[in-house]
mmCIF file of C-alpha atoms in Angstrom:
data_model
loop_
_atom_site.group_PDB
_atom_site.id
_atom_site.type_symbol
_atom_site.label_atom_id
_atom_site.label_comp_id
_atom_site.label_asym_id
_atom_site.label_seq_id
_atom_site.Cartn_x
_atom_site.Cartn_y
_atom_site.Cartn_z
ATOM 1 C CA MET L 920 116.543 82.276 122.314
ATOM 2 C CA SER L 921 117.855 80.736 119.074
ATOM 3 C CA ARG L 922 117.288 82.363 115.706
ATOM 4 C CA PHE L 923 114.814 79.617 114.828
ATOM 5 C CA ASP L 924 112.827 80.177 118.020
ATOM 6 C CA SER L 925 112.859 83.910 117.374
ATOM 7 C CA TRP L 926 111.612 83.351 113.824
ATOM 8 C CA VAL L 927 108.834 81.020 114.939
ATOM 9 C CA ASN L 928 107.614 83.247 117.757
ATOM 10 C CA THR L 929 107.867 86.612 116.009
ATOM 11 C CA GLY L 930 104.918 88.057 114.143
ATOM 12 C CA PRO L 931 102.646 91.084 113.722
ATOM 13 C CA PHE L 932 99.400 89.425 114.792
ATOM 14 C CA SER L 933 97.407 90.655 117.791
ATOM 15 C CA ALA L 934 94.692 89.075 119.920
ATOM 16 C CA ARG L 935 92.132 91.277 118.153
ATOM 17 C CA ASP L 936 93.387 90.061 114.770
ATOM 18 C CA VAL L 937 92.846 86.387 115.538
ATOM 19 C CA GLY L 938 89.641 86.986 117.508
ATOM 20 C CA LEU L 939 87.956 88.853 114.679
ATOM 21 C CA PHE L 940 89.270 86.303 112.183
ATOM 22 C CA ARG L 941 87.559 83.569 114.216
ATOM 23 C CA ILE L 942 84.220 85.286 113.765
ATOM 24 C CA VAL L 943 84.700 85.966 110.046
ATOM 25 C CA PHE L 944 86.028 82.472 109.322
ATOM 26 C CA THR L 945 83.290 80.539 111.102
ATOM 27 C CA LEU L 946 80.493 82.703 109.689
ATOM 28 C CA LEU L 947 81.727 82.107 106.145
ATOM 29 C CA LEU L 948 82.366 78.418 106.860
ATOM 30 C CA ILE L 949 78.742 77.691 107.787
ATOM 31 C CA PRO L 950 77.431 77.388 104.190
ATOM 32 C CA TYR L 951 80.209 74.892 103.463
ATOM 33 C CA LEU L 952 79.437 72.470 106.282
ATOM 34 C CA PRO L 953 79.031 69.044 104.650
ATOM 35 C CA ARG L 954 75.587 67.455 104.396
ATOM 36 C CA LEU L 955 75.936 63.793 105.344
ATOM 37 C CA SER L 956 72.481 62.309 105.866
ATOM 38 C CA GLY L 957 72.036 61.636 102.152
ATOM 39 C CA LEU L 958 75.066 59.361 102.100
ATOM 40 C CA GLY L 959 73.098 56.637 103.840
ATOM 41 C CA ALA L 960 71.086 56.077 100.659
ATOM 42 C CA TYR L 961 74.134 55.217 98.540
ATOM 43 C CA PRO L 962 74.882 51.503 98.016
ATOM 44 C CA SER L 963 78.265 50.195 99.075
ATOM 45 C CA GLY L 964 79.109 49.518 95.420
ATOM 46 C CA LEU L 965 79.555 53.243 94.837
ATOM 47 C CA LEU L 966 82.278 53.569 97.458
ATOM 48 C CA ASP L 967 85.521 54.876 96.011
ATOM 49 C CA PRO L 968 87.367 56.233 99.056
ATOM 50 C CA PRO L 969 90.696 58.082 98.768
ATOM 51 C CA ALA L 970 93.909 56.548 100.030
ATOM 52 C CA GLY L 971 94.151 56.473 103.797
ATOM 53 C CA PRO L 972 91.989 55.249 106.656
ATOM 54 C CA PHE L 973 88.773 55.694 104.672
ATOM 55 C CA ALA L 974 89.983 53.035 102.245
ATOM 56 C CA MET L 975 88.917 50.532 104.922
ATOM 57 C CA LEU L 976 85.310 51.757 104.648
ATOM 58 C CA ARG L 977 82.947 49.044 103.418
ATOM 59 C CA GLU L 978 79.678 50.964 103.661
ATOM 60 C CA PHE L 979 78.429 54.320 104.835
ATOM 61 C CA PRO L 980 77.313 54.693 108.465
ATOM 62 C CA PRO L 981 73.577 54.488 109.203
ATOM 63 C CA VAL L 982 71.503 57.622 108.636
ATOM 64 C CA PRO L 983 70.996 58.320 112.394
ATOM 65 C CA VAL L 984 74.765 58.361 112.889
ATOM 66 C CA LEU L 985 75.210 60.739 109.950
ATOM 67 C CA VAL L 986 72.512 63.046 111.304
ATOM 68 C CA VAL L 987 74.195 63.165 114.724
ATOM 69 C CA MET L 988 77.482 64.013 113.019
ATOM 70 C CA GLU L 989 75.821 66.908 111.181
ATOM 71 C CA LEU L 990 74.380 68.211 114.424
ATOM 72 C CA VAL L 991 77.702 67.961 116.272
ATOM 73 C CA ILE L 992 79.446 69.870 113.463
ATOM 74 C CA ALA L 993 76.776 72.596 113.529
ATOM 75 C CA VAL L 994 77.044 73.022 117.301
ATOM 76 C CA ALA L 995 80.872 72.979 117.128
ATOM 77 C CA VAL L 996 80.991 75.717 114.491
ATOM 78 C CA VAL L 997 78.545 77.909 116.444
ATOM 79 C CA ALA L 998 80.505 77.331 119.667
ATOM 80 C CA THR L 999 83.697 78.344 117.871
ATOM 81 C CA LEU L 1000 81.953 81.365 116.367
ATOM 82 C CA CYS L 1001 80.734 82.528 119.769
ATOM 83 C CA GLY L 1002 83.980 81.605 121.496
ATOM 84 C CA LEU L 1003 82.519 79.101 123.962
ATOM 85 C CA TYR L 1004 85.036 76.519 125.214
ATOM 86 C CA THR L 1005 86.856 77.679 122.106
ATOM 87 C CA ARG L 1006 89.857 75.366 122.068
ATOM 88 C CA VAL L 1007 87.784 72.225 122.593
ATOM 89 C CA ALA L 1008 85.139 73.362 120.099
ATOM 90 C CA SER L 1009 87.760 74.290 117.481
ATOM 91 C CA ILE L 1010 89.614 70.991 117.687
ATOM 92 C CA LEU L 1011 86.319 69.077 117.680
ATOM 93 C CA LEU L 1012 85.237 71.027 114.597
ATOM 94 C CA THR L 1013 88.405 70.112 112.691
ATOM 95 C CA VAL L 1014 88.198 66.445 113.692
ATOM 96 C CA MET L 1015 84.535 66.183 112.712
ATOM 97 C CA LEU L 1016 85.131 67.957 109.409
ATOM 98 C CA VAL L 1017 87.990 65.586 108.591
ATOM 99 C CA ILE L 1018 85.687 62.621 109.194
ATOM 100 C CA ALA L 1019 82.737 64.204 107.389
ATOM 101 C CA TYR L 1020 84.665 65.216 104.291
ATOM 102 C CA GLY L 1021 86.396 61.837 104.298
ATOM 103 C CA LEU L 1022 82.968 60.236 103.980
ATOM 104 C CA VAL L 1023 81.877 62.688 101.293
ATOM 105 C CA PHE L 1024 85.071 62.138 99.300
ATOM 106 C CA SER L 1025 84.496 58.384 99.475
ATOM 107 C CA LEU L 1026 82.126 58.840 96.542
ATOM 108 C CA GLY L 1027 85.156 59.547 94.373
ATOM 109 C CA LYS L 1028 85.232 63.347 94.075
ATOM 110 C CA VAL L 1029 87.856 65.112 96.199
ATOM 111 C CA ASP L 1030 87.767 68.888 96.747
ATOM 112 C CA HIS L 1031 90.457 71.256 98.005
ATOM 113 C CA VAL L 1032 89.394 71.682 101.644
ATOM 114 C CA ALA L 1033 92.321 70.249 103.596
ATOM 115 C CA VAL L 1034 93.817 73.639 104.468
ATOM 116 C CA MET L 1035 90.431 75.125 105.376
ATOM 117 C CA ILE L 1036 89.372 72.392 107.778
ATOM 118 C CA SER L 1037 92.739 72.441 109.573
ATOM 119 C CA VAL L 1038 92.395 76.129 110.442
ATOM 120 C CA PRO L 1039 90.192 75.798 113.583
ATOM 121 C CA ALA L 1040 92.475 73.299 115.306
ATOM 122 C CA ILE L 1041 95.641 75.257 114.483
ATOM 123 C CA MET L 1042 94.161 78.623 115.417
ATOM 124 C CA SER L 1043 92.881 77.273 118.725
ATOM 125 C CA PHE L 1044 96.520 77.294 119.857
ATOM 126 C CA ALA L 1045 96.733 80.944 118.802
ATOM 127 C CA ARG L 1046 94.069 81.507 121.483
ATOM 128 C CA TRP L 1047 91.636 82.942 118.970
ATOM 129 C CA GLY L 1048 88.942 82.554 121.610
ATOM 130 C CA ASP L 1049 90.533 85.020 124.021
ATOM 131 C CA THR L 1050 88.808 88.024 122.447
ATOM 132 C CA PHE L 1051 85.243 88.799 121.345
ATOM 133 C CA SER L 1052 84.060 85.585 122.954
ATOM 134 C CA LEU L 1053 81.794 84.088 125.571
ATOM 135 C CA ASP L 1054 84.921 82.641 127.141
ATOM 136 C CA ALA L 1055 86.133 86.192 127.791
ATOM 137 C CA LEU L 1056 82.822 87.108 129.413
ATOM 138 C CA ARG L 1057 82.738 83.923 131.475
ATOM 139 C CA ARG L 1058 86.168 84.690 132.928
ATOM 140 C CA ARG L 1059 85.475 88.310 133.873
ATOM 141 C CA PRO L 1060 85.361 89.072 137.600
ATOM 142 C CA ARG L 1061 81.835 88.640 138.952
ATOM 143 C CA ARG L 1062 80.021 91.160 141.096
ATOM 144 C CA GLY L 1063 81.060 90.737 144.685
ATOM 145 C CA ARG L 1064 84.514 89.516 143.616
ATOM 146 C CA GLY L 1065 85.977 92.789 142.453
ATOM 147 C CA SER L 1066 85.125 95.155 139.663
ATOM 148 C CA ALA L 1067 85.415 94.234 136.024
ATOM 149 C CA THR L 1068 88.409 96.015 134.583
ATOM 150 C CA GLY L 1069 90.134 96.048 131.247
ATOM 151 C CA ASP L 1070 88.652 95.082 127.888
ATOM 152 C CA PRO L 1071 85.478 93.030 128.474
ATOM 153 C CA THR L 1072 86.081 91.222 125.183
ATOM 154 C CA THR L 1073 89.514 89.946 126.176
ATOM 155 C CA ILE L 1074 90.439 87.165 128.602
ATOM 156 C CA HIS L 1075 94.079 88.130 129.196
ATOM 157 C CA PRO L 1076 94.567 91.794 128.167
ATOM 158 C CA THR L 1077 98.254 91.771 129.099
ATOM 159 C CA ARG L 1078 99.325 88.322 127.881
ATOM 160 C CA SER L 1079 101.424 88.231 124.710
ATOM 161 C CA GLN L 1080 99.797 86.820 121.608
ATOM 162 C CA PRO L 1081 101.229 83.458 120.402
ATOM 163 C CA GLN L 1082 102.682 83.773 116.913
ATOM 164 C CA TRP L 1083 103.899 80.229 116.303
ATOM 165 C CA PRO L 1084 100.461 78.829 115.307
ATOM 166 C CA LEU L 1085 100.290 81.395 112.495
ATOM 167 C CA ARG L 1086 103.757 80.365 111.337
ATOM 168 C CA PHE L 1087 102.691 76.712 111.534
ATOM 169 C CA LEU L 1088 99.569 77.429 109.469
ATOM 170 C CA ALA L 1089 101.693 79.268 106.913
ATOM 171 C CA ILE L 1090 104.039 76.281 106.609
ATOM 172 C CA ALA L 1091 101.061 73.936 106.229
ATOM 173 C CA ILE L 1092 99.684 76.076 103.403
ATOM 174 C CA GLY L 1093 103.122 76.171 101.784
ATOM 175 C CA ILE L 1094 103.475 72.380 101.938
ATOM 176 C CA ALA L 1095 100.007 71.990 100.410
ATOM 177 C CA PHE L 1096 101.093 74.112 97.449
ATOM 178 C CA VAL L 1097 104.333 72.158 97.040
ATOM 179 C CA THR L 1098 102.343 68.910 96.859
ATOM 180 C CA ALA L 1099 100.294 70.538 94.084
ATOM 181 C CA ALA L 1100 103.349 71.804 92.201
ATOM 182 C CA ILE L 1101 105.446 68.611 92.186
ATOM 183 C CA PRO L 1102 102.930 66.578 90.106
ATOM 184 C CA LYS L 1103 102.746 69.462 87.637
ATOM 185 C CA VAL L 1104 106.531 69.406 87.191
ATOM 186 C CA SER L 1105 106.601 65.621 86.779
ATOM 187 C CA ASN L 1106 103.684 65.733 84.312
ATOM 188 C CA GLY L 1107 105.389 68.146 81.935
ATOM 189 C CA TRP L 1108 104.028 71.564 82.845
ATOM 190 C CA LEU L 1109 107.494 73.028 82.268
ATOM 191 C CA ASP L 1110 107.872 71.317 78.889
ATOM 192 C CA PHE L 1111 108.021 74.021 76.184
ATOM 193 C CA SER L 1112 106.356 71.719 73.652
ATOM 194 C CA THR L 1113 103.087 71.573 75.608
ATOM 195 C CA GLN L 1114 100.825 74.124 77.265
ATOM 196 C CA ALA L 1115 99.065 72.388 80.148
ATOM 197 C CA SER L 1116 97.128 75.477 81.230
ATOM 198 C CA TYR L 1117 95.576 75.775 77.783
ATOM 199 C CA GLY L 1118 94.663 72.096 77.841
ATOM 200 C CA TYR L 1119 92.801 72.575 81.121
ATOM 201 C CA GLN L 1120 91.101 75.661 79.720
ATOM 202 C CA VAL L 1121 89.825 73.843 76.634
ATOM 203 C CA ARG L 1122 88.635 70.892 78.703
ATOM 204 C CA GLN L 1123 86.734 73.098 81.139
ATOM 205 C CA ASN L 1124 85.151 75.059 78.308
ATOM 206 C CA PHE L 1125 83.734 72.007 76.559
ATOM 207 C CA ILE L 1126 83.228 69.497 79.379
ATOM 208 C CA ALA L 1127 82.617 71.302 82.681
ATOM 209 C CA GLU L 1128 79.019 71.974 83.734
ATOM 210 C CA SER L 1129 79.924 75.463 84.965
ATOM 211 C CA PRO L 1130 82.960 76.824 83.115
ATOM 212 C CA GLY L 1131 84.283 80.228 84.045
ATOM 213 C CA LEU L 1132 82.830 83.430 82.642
ATOM 214 C CA LEU L 1133 85.886 83.894 80.438
ATOM 215 C CA ALA L 1134 86.224 80.236 79.434
ATOM 216 C CA GLY L 1135 84.799 80.677 75.939
ATOM 217 C CA VAL L 1136 87.097 83.567 75.109
ATOM 218 C CA LEU L 1137 90.241 82.011 76.543
ATOM 219 C CA ALA L 1138 89.659 78.590 74.948
ATOM 220 C CA HIS L 1139 89.760 80.267 71.531
ATOM 221 C CA PHE L 1140 92.978 82.152 72.270
ATOM 222 C CA PRO L 1141 95.712 79.535 71.568
ATOM 223 C CA SER L 1142 98.795 81.710 72.052
ATOM 224 C CA ALA L 1143 101.561 79.229 72.853
ATOM 225 C CA PRO L 1144 103.969 81.770 74.429
ATOM 226 C CA LEU L 1145 101.256 83.166 76.682
ATOM 227 C CA TRP L 1146 100.005 79.797 77.894
ATOM 228 C CA GLU L 1147 103.550 78.474 78.350
ATOM 229 C CA MET L 1148 104.363 81.499 80.468
ATOM 230 C CA LEU L 1149 101.225 80.797 82.516
ATOM 231 C CA ASP L 1150 102.406 77.197 83.041
ATOM 232 C CA TRP L 1151 105.704 78.430 84.442
ATOM 233 C CA VAL L 1152 104.138 81.177 86.547
ATOM 234 C CA THR L 1153 101.711 78.668 88.083
ATOM 235 C CA VAL L 1154 104.422 76.166 89.015
ATOM 236 C CA LEU L 1155 106.876 78.778 90.296
ATOM 237 C CA LEU L 1156 104.179 80.505 92.327
ATOM 238 C CA GLU L 1157 103.110 77.251 93.950
ATOM 239 C CA LEU L 1158 106.711 76.284 94.726
ATOM 240 C CA GLY L 1159 107.471 79.767 96.018
ATOM 241 C CA VAL L 1160 104.694 79.781 98.605
ATOM 242 C CA LEU L 1161 106.678 77.650 101.044
ATOM 243 C CA VAL L 1162 109.835 79.723 100.562
ATOM 244 C CA SER L 1163 107.920 82.934 101.271
ATOM 245 C CA VAL L 1164 107.180 81.709 104.809
ATOM 246 C CA LEU L 1165 110.627 82.988 105.799
ATOM 247 C CA SER L 1166 109.334 86.577 105.962
ATOM 248 C CA TRP L 1167 105.897 87.836 106.964
ATOM 249 C CA THR L 1168 106.064 90.640 104.415
ATOM 250 C CA THR L 1169 106.996 88.227 101.638
ATOM 251 C CA TRP L 1170 104.361 85.781 102.847
ATOM 252 C CA ARG L 1171 101.602 88.376 102.766
ATOM 253 C CA THR L 1172 102.782 89.536 99.345
ATOM 254 C CA VAL L 1173 102.590 86.013 97.928
ATOM 255 C CA LEU L 1174 99.174 85.434 99.516
ATOM 256 C CA SER L 1175 97.966 88.667 97.933
ATOM 257 C CA LEU L 1176 99.128 87.401 94.540
ATOM 258 C CA LEU L 1177 97.387 84.090 95.230
ATOM 259 C CA THR L 1178 94.056 85.798 95.917
ATOM 260 C CA LEU L 1179 94.265 87.406 92.470
ATOM 261 C CA PHE L 1180 95.354 84.061 91.001
ATOM 262 C CA HIS L 1181 92.368 82.251 92.559
ATOM 263 C CA LEU L 1182 89.956 84.870 91.210
ATOM 264 C CA ALA L 1183 91.488 84.431 87.758
ATOM 265 C CA ILE L 1184 91.071 80.646 88.046
ATOM 266 C CA ALA L 1185 87.400 81.113 88.979
ATOM 267 C CA LEU L 1186 86.828 83.389 85.990
ATOM 268 C CA SER L 1187 88.704 81.181 83.534
ATOM 269 C CA LEU L 1188 88.132 77.603 84.711
ATOM 270 C CA GLY L 1189 85.124 77.980 86.991
ATOM 271 C CA ILE L 1190 87.053 76.380 89.867
ATOM 272 C CA PHE L 1191 86.547 78.106 93.218
ATOM 273 C CA PHE L 1192 89.383 77.739 95.723
ATOM 274 C CA VAL L 1193 87.243 79.214 98.490
ATOM 275 C CA GLY L 1194 88.827 77.162 101.264
ATOM 276 C CA ASN L 1195 92.268 78.525 100.439
ATOM 277 C CA VAL L 1196 91.127 82.137 100.542
ATOM 278 C CA LEU L 1197 89.341 81.542 103.849
ATOM 279 C CA ALA L 1198 92.589 80.207 105.315
ATOM 280 C CA TYR L 1199 94.528 83.221 104.005
ATOM 281 C CA GLY L 1200 92.269 85.395 106.153
ATOM 282 C CA ALA L 1201 94.249 84.301 109.213
ATOM 283 C CA PHE L 1202 97.040 86.621 108.067
ATOM 284 C CA VAL L 1203 94.926 89.750 107.668
ATOM 285 C CA SER L 1204 95.268 92.538 110.243
ATOM 286 C CA TRP L 1205 91.627 92.376 111.306
ATOM 287 C CA GLY L 1206 92.386 94.416 114.408
ATOM 288 C CA ARG L 1207 92.708 97.524 112.240
ATOM 289 C CA VAL L 1208 89.006 97.334 111.380
ATOM 290 C CA ARG L 1209 87.263 100.126 113.235
ATOM 291 C CA LEU L 1210 84.390 98.846 115.325
ATOM 292 C CA PRO L 1211 81.762 100.928 117.148
ATOM 293 C CA ALA L 1212 82.688 101.669 120.748
ATOM 294 C CA TRP L 1213 80.638 99.538 123.071
ATOM 295 C CA HIS L 1214 80.686 98.271 126.627
ATOM 296 C CA LEU L 1215 78.744 95.483 128.294
ATOM 297 C CA SER L 1216 77.407 96.016 131.768
ATOM 298 C CA VAL L 1217 78.288 93.467 134.415
ATOM 299 C CA ARG L 1218 74.673 92.262 134.466
ATOM 300 C CA THR L 1219 74.602 91.751 130.684
ATOM 301 C CA SER L 1220 77.950 89.985 130.771
ATOM 302 C CA GLU L 1221 76.774 87.639 133.498
ATOM 303 C CA ALA L 1222 73.573 86.867 131.582
ATOM 304 C CA LEU L 1223 75.499 86.061 128.418
ATOM 305 C CA ALA L 1224 77.981 83.945 130.334
ATOM 306 C CA ARG L 1225 75.211 82.046 132.125
ATOM 307 C CA PHE L 1226 72.882 81.443 129.183
ATOM 308 C CA GLY L 1227 75.530 81.368 126.454
ATOM 309 C CA PRO L 1228 75.891 77.559 126.366
ATOM 310 C CA ALA L 1229 72.141 77.082 125.966
ATOM 311 C CA GLY L 1230 72.113 79.734 123.247
ATOM 312 C CA VAL L 1231 74.938 77.997 121.390
ATOM 313 C CA LEU L 1232 73.009 74.710 121.431
ATOM 314 C CA ILE L 1233 69.856 76.412 120.145
ATOM 315 C CA VAL L 1234 71.641 78.318 117.381
ATOM 316 C CA GLY L 1235 73.588 75.173 116.453
ATOM 317 C CA ALA L 1236 70.307 73.289 116.066
ATOM 318 C CA ILE L 1237 68.955 76.100 113.879
ATOM 319 C CA VAL L 1238 72.074 75.988 111.692
ATOM 320 C CA TRP L 1239 71.641 72.238 111.333
ATOM 321 C CA ILE L 1240 67.933 72.548 110.422
ATOM 322 C CA ALA L 1241 68.720 75.278 107.875
ATOM 323 C CA GLY L 1242 71.631 73.296 106.471
ATOM 324 C CA ASP L 1243 70.089 72.582 103.074
ATOM 325 C CA ALA L 1244 69.114 76.221 102.562
ATOM 326 C CA LEU L 1245 72.580 77.388 103.599
ATOM 327 C CA TRP L 1246 74.218 74.819 101.324
ATOM 328 C CA SER L 1247 72.249 76.195 98.365
ATOM 329 C CA VAL L 1248 73.836 79.657 98.702
ATOM 330 C CA ARG L 1249 77.429 78.456 99.004
ATOM 331 C CA LEU L 1250 78.201 79.422 95.386
ATOM 332 C CA ASP L 1251 77.096 83.013 96.001
ATOM 333 C CA VAL L 1252 79.083 83.091 99.235
ATOM 334 C CA GLY L 1253 82.082 81.688 97.376
ATOM 335 C CA VAL L 1254 81.945 84.511 94.837
ATOM 336 C CA ILE L 1255 81.851 87.062 97.654
ATOM 337 C CA ILE L 1256 84.821 85.409 99.387
ATOM 338 C CA LEU L 1257 86.938 85.296 96.224
ATOM 339 C CA VAL L 1258 86.139 88.883 95.213
ATOM 340 C CA ALA L 1259 86.682 90.200 98.751
ATOM 341 C CA GLY L 1260 89.927 88.238 99.031
ATOM 342 C CA ALA L 1261 91.201 89.564 95.711
ATOM 343 C CA GLY L 1262 90.227 93.096 96.702
ATOM 344 C CA THR L 1263 92.091 92.762 100.001
ATOM 345 C CA GLY L 1264 95.115 91.285 98.236
ATOM 346 C CA ALA L 1265 95.140 94.033 95.618
ATOM 347 C CA GLY L 1266 94.880 96.674 98.339
ATOM 348 C CA TYR L 1267 97.850 95.187 100.175
ATOM 349 C CA LEU L 1268 99.935 95.092 97.000
ATOM 350 C CA ILE L 1269 99.087 98.706 96.218
ATOM 351 C CA ARG L 1270 100.049 99.835 99.724
ATOM 352 C CA LEU L 1271 103.275 97.838 99.514
ATOM 353 C CA ALA L 1272 104.121 99.349 96.129
ATOM 354 C CA ARG L 1273 103.482 102.858 97.461
ATOM 355 C CA ALA L 1274 105.717 102.223 100.472
ATOM 356 C CA LEU L 1275 108.533 100.891 98.282
ATOM 357 C CA LEU L 1276 108.182 103.810 95.864
ATOM 358 C CA ARG L 1277 108.223 106.305 98.733
ATOM 359 C CA ARG L 1278 111.320 104.642 100.163
ATOM 360 C CA PHE L 1279 113.018 104.713 96.767
ATOM 361 C CA VAL L 1280 112.230 108.397 96.225
ATOM 362 C CA THR L 1281 113.448 109.271 99.720
ATOM 363 C CA ALA L 1282 116.700 107.351 99.284
ATOM 364 C CA ARG L 1283 117.290 108.945 95.892
ATOM 365 C CA SER L 1284 116.665 112.430 97.297
ATOM 366 C CA GLU L 1285 119.101 111.808 100.130
ATOM 367 C CA ARG L 1286 121.791 110.683 97.691
ATOM 368 C CA ALA L 1287 121.183 113.701 95.469
ATOM 369 C CA ALA L 1288 121.271 116.204 98.343
ATOM 370 C CA PRO L 1289 124.487 118.312 98.401
ATOM 371 C CA VAL L 1290 126.912 117.627 101.195
ATOM 372 C CA ALA L 1291 127.149 120.588 103.635
#
C-alpha cells in the first residue's frame, strides 16, 4: 500500500463513533430542515438565485411540489436517524437538501450550510448505519436460522471501519475554509492600514437585527493592533484548516480552536455557524460515551425490523407536521450546539495540553537522571 493510501485509510474512528454521530447529527439537524411551502407565494420577480443550476430558475415550483419535497426530506432524515436503508436515505437527504436550500437561497440570502448538508452523503460511505440502527436489526439472524450472536446493534462486528470518508469530509471542510480565506486576502484583510474585523463588528452592532451579546462593547473598543491581529488570526486559521488534514491530531486541534472561534463569532457578531459545528461532530470519539448496558430479545428485534419502516414513515410525517414549531426553536438549538461544541473543543485542548506537559516533564526527568 502506498503512503497516500495508508494516509487516506488510517484513522482512529470506530463503527460506534460514526453510528452514534449519525444519531446526534440527524437529531440536531431536524430543526434546521428548510420550510419550502411558503416559497410558492413569492412572485417570480423576487428571484435572485445564486450562480449555478438554480440561475436557470424562472419561478418557484407549485406549492404541492414544495410540500412533497418537505415530506420527503422529513422522512429521509428520520430514516437516516433510525438507520433504515441508511445509505440510500443519507444520499437522498443530501440531494434533497441541496435542492431545497438552492430554492431558499434563490431569494438572495445565502447561508453557510454547504458543509452540513454534504455530511449525510459522505458519511453513508463510512457505513454510519452499521451500528445502532434498524438495518443492524434487520440483518440479524432470525429464529430458526441460527442464534443471534455478537452485538445486536452492529451489522458487521468484525469488519474494519472505513476511514477514507472521514478524511474526505475533512478535506471538504478544509477546502470550504480556503474558499472563505482567499477573498479575505484579496480584499485587504492583511493590509495593516485597515482592520476588517472591526469594520464587520461596527456594521453588525448598528445594522444587524440580532447583533451578538458583546457587540456593543466590542464596537466601542477601536484598538487597531488588536483588531489587526484578529484579521491575521482569522485568515491564517482558515488557510491552516486544509493543511491540518495531514494529521488527525492536528486536525482535531484545529477543529477545537474553530469551535471556540465560532462561539466568539456568535457572541461578537451574532452569526451562528451551526452547520460547521455539526459537521465537526463527525470527528468526535462518540464511542467513548458510556451507554447503559442493554440487550434486545430476538422477538423485540424482529418486531422492530418488521414494523420499523412503517414507524419511520409515521415519525417522518409527524416531523413534517411539526416543522414550523421545530423551526421556531432552531435559535435555541443553535446556542446549545455552539456552546456544547466549544465545551468539547476546550476539553480536547486541555487534555492535549496535559499530555504534552506530561511528556515534556517525563523527557526532562529522563535527561536529568544520573547515568548508572
